[in-house]
Amino acid sequence: MFRRVLLAVDASRNAEKACDEAIALASMTGMEITAISVVDLPDYAATVGEVEEVKQEGYRLYSKILNNVVKNAERQGVSMTTKILNGHPAETIIKYAEQGGYDLIIMGHQGVSGIKEFLMGSVSAKVLQHAKCSVLVVK
């Protein structure tokens, strides 16, 4: 039985579906859910101002998204905590799940395909390969 669930949320349609799945599971089982979003900071040599601008833009976007997720969960009687993190999404999700002792990661399948996925890999594929707990990828 999964008791502690980490729900990874981005701005994609599949993330919305993952949220719905997580909330439905929690309403049936009483699982504890923490929803996180990861602001992907630029790898390139950017100025401090540029990094801060990306960070602030990401926080505004994910705050709005996570607030909507929490409202949806509350309507269905599910309590949820949220957190916005910075870093490379896959690595940050894996590390946060491990440090927090989560039993399950639920996330949407990102829309990366073809050559781009082959060369870079998708966030969900990396989490599937490297997470030390179970992972549910919703499509």
mmCIF file of C-alpha atoms in Angstrom:
data_model
loop_
_atom_site.group_PDB
_atom_site.id
_atom_site.type_symbol
_atom_site.label_atom_id
_atom_site.label_comp_id
_atom_site.label_asym_id
_atom_site.label_seq_id
_atom_site.Cartn_x
_atom_site.Cartn_y
_atom_site.Cartn_z
ATOM 1 C CA MET A 1 0.000 0.000 0.000
ATOM 2 C CA PHE A 2 1.302 3.438 -0.881
ATOM 3 C CA ARG A 3 1.077 5.922 1.976
ATOM 4 C CA ARG A 4 3.257 8.859 0.952
ATOM 5 C CA VAL A 5 2.871 10.089 -2.607
ATOM 6 C CA LEU A 6 4.855 12.726 -4.435
ATOM 7 C CA LEU A 7 2.866 14.320 -7.248
ATOM 8 C CA ALA A 8 5.104 16.075 -9.784
ATOM 9 C CA VAL A 9 3.205 18.862 -11.544
ATOM 10 C CA ASP A 10 4.142 20.952 -14.564
ATOM 11 C CA ALA A 11 2.028 22.988 -16.988
ATOM 12 C CA SER A 12 1.156 20.080 -19.305
ATOM 13 C CA ARG A 13 -2.197 18.436 -19.995
ATOM 14 C CA ASN A 14 -0.796 15.094 -18.850
ATOM 15 C CA ALA A 15 0.148 16.667 -15.519
ATOM 16 C CA GLU A 16 -3.514 17.631 -15.094
ATOM 17 C CA LYS A 17 -4.463 14.009 -15.720
ATOM 18 C CA ALA A 18 -1.836 12.875 -13.192
ATOM 19 C CA CYS A 19 -3.330 15.259 -10.620
ATOM 20 C CA ASP A 20 -6.782 13.796 -11.211
ATOM 21 C CA GLU A 21 -5.410 10.257 -10.778
ATOM 22 C CA ALA A 22 -3.543 11.152 -7.585
ATOM 23 C CA ILE A 23 -6.589 12.847 -6.068
ATOM 24 C CA ALA A 24 -8.831 9.909 -6.984
ATOM 25 C CA LEU A 25 -6.401 7.428 -5.415
ATOM 26 C CA ALA A 26 -6.044 9.543 -2.277
ATOM 27 C CA SER A 27 -9.796 9.889 -1.870
ATOM 28 C CA MET A 28 -10.116 6.078 -1.910
ATOM 29 C CA THR A 29 -7.071 5.202 0.175
ATOM 30 C CA GLY A 30 -6.276 8.192 2.393
ATOM 31 C CA MET A 31 -2.757 8.542 0.979
ATOM 32 C CA GLU A 32 -0.742 11.596 1.950
ATOM 33 C CA ILE A 33 0.047 13.704 -1.126
ATOM 34 C CA THR A 34 2.700 16.341 -1.619
ATOM 35 C CA ALA A 35 2.498 18.157 -4.953
ATOM 36 C CA ILE A 36 5.695 19.727 -6.244
ATOM 37 C CA SER A 37 6.683 21.748 -9.261
ATOM 38 C CA VAL A 38 10.262 22.309 -10.361
ATOM 39 C CA VAL A 39 11.380 25.573 -11.929
ATOM 40 C CA ASP A 40 13.944 24.529 -14.534
ATOM 41 C CA LEU A 41 16.748 27.078 -14.284
ATOM 42 C CA PRO A 42 18.884 27.765 -17.368
ATOM 43 C CA ASP A 43 22.114 25.802 -17.825
ATOM 44 C CA TYR A 44 23.714 28.408 -20.018
ATOM 45 C CA ALA A 45 25.844 31.234 -18.653
ATOM 46 C CA ALA A 46 23.086 33.676 -17.712
ATOM 47 C CA THR A 47 23.279 36.782 -15.622
ATOM 48 C CA VAL A 48 21.958 36.721 -12.077
ATOM 49 C CA GLY A 49 19.111 38.953 -13.246
ATOM 50 C CA GLU A 50 18.120 36.503 -15.997
ATOM 51 C CA VAL A 51 18.143 33.556 -13.610
ATOM 52 C CA GLU A 52 16.084 35.510 -11.097
ATOM 53 C CA GLU A 53 13.587 36.461 -13.807
ATOM 54 C CA VAL A 54 13.170 32.800 -14.862
ATOM 55 C CA LYS A 55 12.768 31.837 -11.208
ATOM 56 C CA GLN A 56 10.090 34.463 -10.534
ATOM 57 C CA GLU A 57 8.191 33.623 -13.713
ATOM 58 C CA GLY A 58 8.266 29.923 -12.788
ATOM 59 C CA TYR A 59 7.086 30.632 -9.246
ATOM 60 C CA ARG A 60 4.147 32.696 -10.516
ATOM 61 C CA LEU A 61 3.108 29.999 -12.983
ATOM 62 C CA TYR A 62 3.483 27.074 -10.595
ATOM 63 C CA SER A 63 1.874 28.887 -7.664
ATOM 64 C CA LYS A 64 -1.230 29.361 -9.788
ATOM 65 C CA ILE A 65 -1.220 25.752 -11.001
ATOM 66 C CA LEU A 66 -0.623 24.271 -7.535
ATOM 67 C CA ASN A 67 -3.343 26.455 -5.981
ATOM 68 C CA ASN A 68 -5.806 25.045 -8.528
ATOM 69 C CA VAL A 69 -4.665 21.492 -7.778
ATOM 70 C CA VAL A 70 -5.153 22.037 -4.029
ATOM 71 C CA LYS A 71 -8.642 23.504 -4.571
ATOM 72 C CA ASN A 72 -9.597 20.503 -6.694
ATOM 73 C CA ALA A 73 -8.253 18.128 -4.034
ATOM 74 C CA GLU A 74 -10.111 19.923 -1.235
ATOM 75 C CA ARG A 75 -13.392 19.693 -3.183
ATOM 76 C CA GLN A 76 -12.910 15.929 -3.116
ATOM 77 C CA GLY A 77 -11.957 15.783 0.568
ATOM 78 C CA VAL A 78 -8.226 15.285 -0.019
ATOM 79 C CA SER A 79 -5.635 17.360 1.799
ATOM 80 C CA MET A 80 -2.428 18.156 -0.011
ATOM 81 C CA THR A 81 0.769 20.049 0.686
ATOM 82 C CA THR A 82 2.700 21.831 -2.044
ATOM 83 C CA LYS A 83 6.228 22.996 -2.705
ATOM 84 C CA ILE A 84 8.019 24.753 -5.562
ATOM 85 C CA LEU A 85 11.650 23.773 -6.095
ATOM 86 C CA ASN A 86 14.463 24.920 -8.393
ATOM 87 C CA GLY A 87 16.747 22.723 -10.480
ATOM 88 C CA HIS A 88 16.740 20.131 -13.212
ATOM 89 C CA PRO A 89 13.250 18.604 -13.008
ATOM 90 C CA ALA A 90 14.092 14.872 -13.145
ATOM 91 C CA GLU A 91 17.028 15.079 -10.753
ATOM 92 C CA THR A 92 15.133 17.322 -8.347
ATOM 93 C CA ILE A 93 12.052 15.071 -8.298
ATOM 94 C CA ILE A 94 14.171 11.954 -7.683
ATOM 95 C CA LYS A 95 16.198 13.587 -4.910
ATOM 96 C CA TYR A 96 13.143 15.091 -3.194
ATOM 97 C CA ALA A 97 11.293 11.748 -3.294
ATOM 98 C CA GLU A 98 14.261 9.898 -1.826
ATOM 99 C CA GLN A 99 14.930 12.451 0.916
ATOM 100 C CA GLY A 100 11.243 12.610 1.831
ATOM 101 C CA GLY A 101 10.758 8.849 2.008
ATOM 102 C CA TYR A 102 7.976 8.789 -0.579
ATOM 103 C CA ASP A 103 6.513 5.420 -1.653
ATOM 104 C CA LEU A 104 5.233 6.542 -5.037
ATOM 105 C CA ILE A 105 5.828 9.307 -7.567
ATOM 106 C CA ILE A 106 2.900 10.222 -9.817
ATOM 107 C CA MET A 107 3.571 12.397 -12.839
ATOM 108 C CA GLY A 108 2.361 13.111 -16.345
ATOM 109 C CA HIS A 109 4.184 11.888 -19.405
ATOM 110 C CA GLN A 110 5.871 14.887 -20.982
ATOM 111 C CA GLY A 111 5.244 15.467 -24.645
ATOM 112 C CA VAL A 112 8.848 14.976 -25.762
ATOM 113 C CA SER A 113 9.180 12.532 -28.636
ATOM 114 C CA GLY A 114 11.298 11.422 -31.530
ATOM 115 C CA ILE A 115 14.874 12.651 -31.896
ATOM 116 C CA LYS A 116 14.623 15.080 -28.968
ATOM 117 C CA GLU A 117 13.639 12.287 -26.551
ATOM 118 C CA PHE A 118 16.355 10.035 -27.967
ATOM 119 C CA LEU A 119 19.041 12.694 -27.500
ATOM 120 C CA MET A 120 17.895 14.269 -24.219
ATOM 121 C CA GLY A 121 15.372 11.911 -22.691
ATOM 122 C CA SER A 122 12.152 13.051 -21.096
ATOM 123 C CA VAL A 123 11.727 13.959 -17.445
ATOM 124 C CA SER A 124 9.337 11.062 -16.868
ATOM 125 C CA ALA A 125 11.733 8.585 -18.528
ATOM 126 C CA LYS A 126 14.608 9.752 -16.323
ATOM 127 C CA VAL A 127 12.473 9.532 -13.183
ATOM 128 C CA LEU A 128 11.325 6.027 -14.194
ATOM 129 C CA GLN A 129 14.927 4.907 -14.701
ATOM 130 C CA HIS A 130 16.461 6.393 -11.571
ATOM 131 C CA ALA A 131 13.819 6.719 -8.827
ATOM 132 C CA LYS A 132 14.188 4.345 -5.891
ATOM 133 C CA CYS A 133 10.426 4.123 -5.371
ATOM 134 C CA SER A 134 7.525 3.179 -7.635
ATOM 135 C CA VAL A 135 6.550 5.611 -10.381
ATOM 136 C CA LEU A 136 3.154 6.035 -12.034
ATOM 137 C CA VAL A 137 3.332 7.917 -15.342
ATOM 138 C CA VAL A 138 -0.039 9.135 -16.582
ATOM 139 C CA LYS A 139 -0.648 9.665 -20.292
#
